[in-house]
Amino acid sequence: MEPLRKKLRRRCLSRIPLCLICLFAPIMCLVYLIQANLPEVSHGNLIMESRKALVFPKTVEGLGEFGDMMVTMLPDDLAFTVFAPSEEAIRQSLKLKPHDSLSKDKYNNTYAIISRVMGFSTVPQHITSETIPSHTQRAFDSISGLKLYAWKDFDGTLVVNGIRSASVDMRKSEIIVHIMNGVLMDAAFEQSFASD
């Protein structure tokens, strides 16, 4: 019985330093945060206020406001390829109109939709139209996990998941942009925009 007691006592004593560290570390982090001079955050609409600081310049000719918004969400110093929907494709498929959907009361919803579409249509690597073979599919994974199948049609037009391109191989720093005549999205997201 005595050896068992000694063994339990040693085990308990060996756990005390670990328990103290687990207790002490969060307290020190909290003390540091309290003493740090962090900037004040207003309690207003944070996304709307950050929009005022963002300027969506026309980065790619013919991309439109929503496409510019999508491309601006990505860091321009990393290799990405965006199969961005045209303004007309966004209007038809997602029912978004630039002047109406970017108003103050609808901006947050529009931003959420466009960021979701950006995830479906962006691949974390460079893909130029020259790297896509004619009549043979190449598969890519978008950053949201949607499988994208790209090929060139008989006339040399880039096609991704059955959607034909309007313009290809445009650049914004390290980002390659292909403007598509449709919106790349998964079936569940597409269903949420299906008309009654």
CSV table of C-alpha atoms in Angstrom, one decimal:
chain,number,residue,atom,x,y,z
A,1,MET,CA,0.0,0.0,0.0
A,2,GLU,CA,2.8,2.3,0.9
A,3,PRO,CA,4.6,2.0,-2.6
A,4,LEU,CA,1.3,2.8,-4.3
A,5,ARG,CA,0.9,5.9,-2.2
A,6,LYS,CA,4.4,7.1,-3.0
A,7,LYS,CA,3.8,6.4,-6.7
A,8,LEU,CA,0.6,8.5,-6.7
A,9,ARG,CA,2.3,11.3,-4.7
A,10,ARG,CA,5.1,11.4,-7.3
A,11,ARG,CA,2.7,11.4,-10.1
A,12,CYS,CA,0.6,14.3,-8.6
A,13,LEU,CA,3.8,16.3,-7.8
A,14,SER,CA,5.0,15.9,-11.4
A,15,ARG,CA,1.7,17.3,-12.7
A,16,ILE,CA,1.8,20.5,-10.5
A,17,PRO,CA,4.3,22.4,-12.8
A,18,LEU,CA,2.2,21.6,-15.8
A,19,CYS,CA,-0.9,22.8,-14.1
A,20,LEU,CA,0.8,26.0,-13.0
A,21,ILE,CA,2.0,26.7,-16.5
A,22,CYS,CA,-1.5,26.1,-18.0
A,23,LEU,CA,-2.9,28.5,-15.4
A,24,PHE,CA,-0.2,31.1,-15.5
A,25,ALA,CA,0.1,31.5,-19.3
A,26,PRO,CA,-3.5,32.7,-20.0
A,27,ILE,CA,-3.3,35.0,-17.0
A,28,MET,CA,-0.1,36.6,-18.4
A,29,CYS,CA,-1.6,37.0,-21.8
A,30,LEU,CA,-4.7,38.7,-20.3
A,31,VAL,CA,-2.5,41.1,-18.3
A,32,TYR,CA,-0.4,41.9,-21.4
A,33,LEU,CA,-3.6,42.6,-23.5
A,34,ILE,CA,-5.0,44.8,-20.7
A,35,GLN,CA,-1.7,46.9,-20.5
A,36,ALA,CA,-1.2,47.1,-24.3
A,37,ASN,CA,-2.2,50.2,-26.0
A,38,LEU,CA,-4.6,48.7,-28.6
A,39,PRO,CA,-6.6,51.0,-30.9
A,40,GLU,CA,-10.2,51.8,-30.2
A,41,VAL,CA,-12.7,50.0,-32.3
A,42,SER,CA,-15.9,51.7,-33.1
A,43,HIS,CA,-19.1,49.8,-32.6
A,44,GLY,CA,-20.5,50.7,-36.0
A,45,ASN,CA,-20.7,48.5,-39.0
A,46,LEU,CA,-17.1,47.4,-39.3
A,47,ILE,CA,-17.3,46.1,-42.9
A,48,MET,CA,-19.0,49.3,-44.1
A,49,GLU,CA,-16.4,51.4,-42.4
A,50,SER,CA,-13.6,49.3,-43.9
A,51,ARG,CA,-15.2,49.7,-47.3
A,52,LYS,CA,-14.6,53.5,-47.0
A,53,ALA,CA,-10.9,52.8,-46.7
A,54,LEU,CA,-10.9,50.4,-49.6
A,55,VAL,CA,-10.8,51.8,-53.1
A,56,PHE,CA,-11.6,49.2,-55.8
A,57,PRO,CA,-9.6,50.5,-58.7
A,58,LYS,CA,-10.3,49.2,-62.1
A,59,THR,CA,-7.6,46.7,-62.0
A,60,VAL,CA,-8.5,44.7,-65.1
A,61,GLU,CA,-10.2,46.1,-68.1
A,62,GLY,CA,-13.8,44.9,-68.4
A,63,LEU,CA,-14.0,43.2,-65.1
A,64,GLY,CA,-16.7,45.4,-63.5
A,65,GLU,CA,-17.2,46.5,-59.9
A,66,PHE,CA,-18.0,43.0,-58.6
A,67,GLY,CA,-15.0,41.4,-60.4
A,68,ASP,CA,-12.8,44.2,-59.1
A,69,MET,CA,-14.1,43.6,-55.6
A,70,MET,CA,-13.3,39.9,-56.0
A,71,VAL,CA,-9.8,40.4,-57.2
A,72,THR,CA,-9.0,43.0,-54.6
A,73,MET,CA,-9.8,40.4,-51.9
A,74,LEU,CA,-6.7,38.5,-52.9
A,75,PRO,CA,-3.1,39.4,-52.0
A,76,ASP,CA,-1.6,40.6,-55.3
A,77,ASP,CA,1.9,39.3,-54.5
A,78,LEU,CA,0.9,35.6,-54.5
A,79,ALA,CA,0.2,33.3,-57.5
A,80,PHE,CA,-3.5,33.1,-58.0
A,81,THR,CA,-5.7,32.6,-61.0
A,82,VAL,CA,-9.3,33.9,-60.9
A,83,PHE,CA,-12.0,32.7,-63.3
A,84,ALA,CA,-14.1,35.9,-62.6
A,85,PRO,CA,-17.6,36.1,-63.8
A,86,SER,CA,-18.5,39.0,-66.0
A,87,GLU,CA,-20.8,41.7,-64.7
A,88,GLU,CA,-23.6,40.4,-66.9
A,89,ALA,CA,-23.1,36.9,-65.6
A,90,ILE,CA,-23.3,38.2,-62.0
A,91,ARG,CA,-26.4,40.1,-62.8
A,92,GLN,CA,-28.1,37.1,-64.4
A,93,SER,CA,-27.0,34.3,-62.0
A,94,LEU,CA,-26.7,36.1,-58.7
A,95,LYS,CA,-29.3,38.9,-59.3
A,96,LEU,CA,-26.8,41.6,-58.2
A,97,LYS,CA,-26.7,45.0,-59.8
A,98,PRO,CA,-23.7,47.3,-59.1
A,99,HIS,CA,-25.6,50.5,-58.1
A,100,ASP,CA,-28.3,48.7,-56.1
A,101,SER,CA,-26.2,45.8,-54.5
A,102,LEU,CA,-23.4,48.1,-53.4
A,103,SER,CA,-25.6,50.5,-51.5
A,104,LYS,CA,-25.0,50.9,-47.8
A,105,ASP,CA,-27.8,48.7,-46.6
A,106,LYS,CA,-27.0,45.8,-49.0
A,107,TYR,CA,-23.2,46.0,-49.1
A,108,ASN,CA,-22.5,43.4,-46.4
A,109,ASN,CA,-24.7,40.7,-48.1
A,110,THR,CA,-23.1,41.5,-51.5
A,111,TYR,CA,-19.6,41.3,-50.0
A,112,ALA,CA,-20.5,37.9,-48.5
A,113,ILE,CA,-21.8,36.6,-51.9
A,114,ILE,CA,-18.9,37.9,-53.9
A,115,SER,CA,-16.4,36.5,-51.4
A,116,ARG,CA,-18.1,33.1,-51.7
A,117,VAL,CA,-17.9,33.2,-55.5
A,118,MET,CA,-14.3,34.2,-55.2
A,119,GLY,CA,-13.6,31.0,-53.3
A,120,PHE,CA,-15.3,28.9,-56.0
A,121,SER,CA,-13.5,30.6,-58.9
A,122,THR,CA,-10.0,31.1,-57.6
A,123,VAL,CA,-7.1,28.6,-57.9
A,124,PRO,CA,-3.9,29.1,-55.9
A,125,GLN,CA,-1.5,28.8,-58.9
A,126,HIS,CA,-0.9,30.5,-62.2
A,127,ILE,CA,-3.0,29.1,-65.1
A,128,THR,CA,-2.6,30.9,-68.4
A,129,SER,CA,-4.7,30.0,-71.4
A,130,GLU,CA,-1.5,28.6,-73.1
A,131,THR,CA,-1.1,26.0,-70.3
A,132,ILE,CA,-4.6,24.6,-71.0
A,133,PRO,CA,-4.6,21.9,-73.7
A,134,SER,CA,-7.1,21.8,-76.5
A,135,HIS,CA,-9.8,19.2,-76.2
A,136,THR,CA,-8.3,17.7,-73.0
A,137,GLN,CA,-9.5,18.5,-69.5
A,138,ARG,CA,-7.1,19.6,-66.8
A,139,ALA,CA,-8.5,19.5,-63.2
A,140,PHE,CA,-7.8,22.1,-60.6
A,141,ASP,CA,-9.0,22.6,-57.0
A,142,SER,CA,-10.4,26.1,-56.2
A,143,ILE,CA,-9.5,27.6,-52.8
A,144,SER,CA,-13.0,26.5,-51.5
A,145,GLY,CA,-12.4,22.9,-52.7
A,146,LEU,CA,-14.7,23.1,-55.8
A,147,LYS,CA,-13.2,20.9,-58.6
A,148,LEU,CA,-12.6,23.0,-61.8
A,149,TYR,CA,-12.2,21.3,-65.1
A,150,ALA,CA,-10.6,23.5,-67.8
A,151,TRP,CA,-10.1,22.9,-71.5
A,152,LYS,CA,-9.9,24.7,-74.8
A,153,ASP,CA,-12.8,24.4,-77.2
A,154,PHE,CA,-12.4,23.8,-81.0
A,155,ASP,CA,-12.2,27.6,-81.6
A,156,GLY,CA,-9.5,28.0,-78.9
A,157,THR,CA,-11.9,29.5,-76.3
A,158,LEU,CA,-11.0,28.6,-72.7
A,159,VAL,CA,-13.9,26.7,-71.0
A,160,VAL,CA,-14.1,26.0,-67.3
A,161,ASN,CA,-16.8,23.6,-66.0
A,162,GLY,CA,-18.8,24.3,-69.2
A,163,ILE,CA,-18.6,28.1,-68.9
A,164,ARG,CA,-16.9,29.8,-71.8
A,165,SER,CA,-14.4,32.7,-71.3
A,166,ALA,CA,-15.0,36.3,-72.6
A,167,SER,CA,-11.4,37.5,-72.0
A,168,VAL,CA,-8.3,35.6,-70.9
A,169,ASP,CA,-4.8,36.2,-69.5
A,170,MET,CA,-5.2,39.6,-67.9
A,171,ARG,CA,-3.0,40.4,-64.9
A,172,LYS,CA,-3.0,42.4,-61.7
A,173,SER,CA,0.5,42.0,-60.3
A,174,GLU,CA,0.8,38.2,-59.6
A,175,ILE,CA,-2.9,37.4,-60.2
A,176,ILE,CA,-4.0,36.1,-63.6
A,177,VAL,CA,-7.7,36.9,-64.4
A,178,HIS,CA,-9.9,35.2,-66.9
A,179,ILE,CA,-13.3,36.8,-67.4
A,180,MET,CA,-16.0,34.1,-67.8
A,181,ASN,CA,-19.5,34.3,-69.3
A,182,GLY,CA,-21.0,32.6,-66.2
A,183,VAL,CA,-20.5,32.1,-62.5
A,184,LEU,CA,-18.5,29.1,-61.1
A,185,MET,CA,-20.2,27.8,-58.0
A,186,ASP,CA,-21.2,24.5,-56.4
A,187,ALA,CA,-24.7,23.1,-56.7
A,188,ALA,CA,-25.8,24.0,-53.2
A,189,PHE,CA,-24.8,27.7,-53.7
A,190,GLU,CA,-26.4,27.8,-57.1
A,191,GLN,CA,-29.6,26.3,-55.7
A,192,SER,CA,-29.9,29.3,-53.3
A,193,PHE,CA,-30.1,31.6,-56.4
A,194,ALA,CA,-32.6,29.5,-58.3
A,195,SER,CA,-35.7,31.4,-59.3
A,196,ASP,CA,-39.0,30.2,-57.9
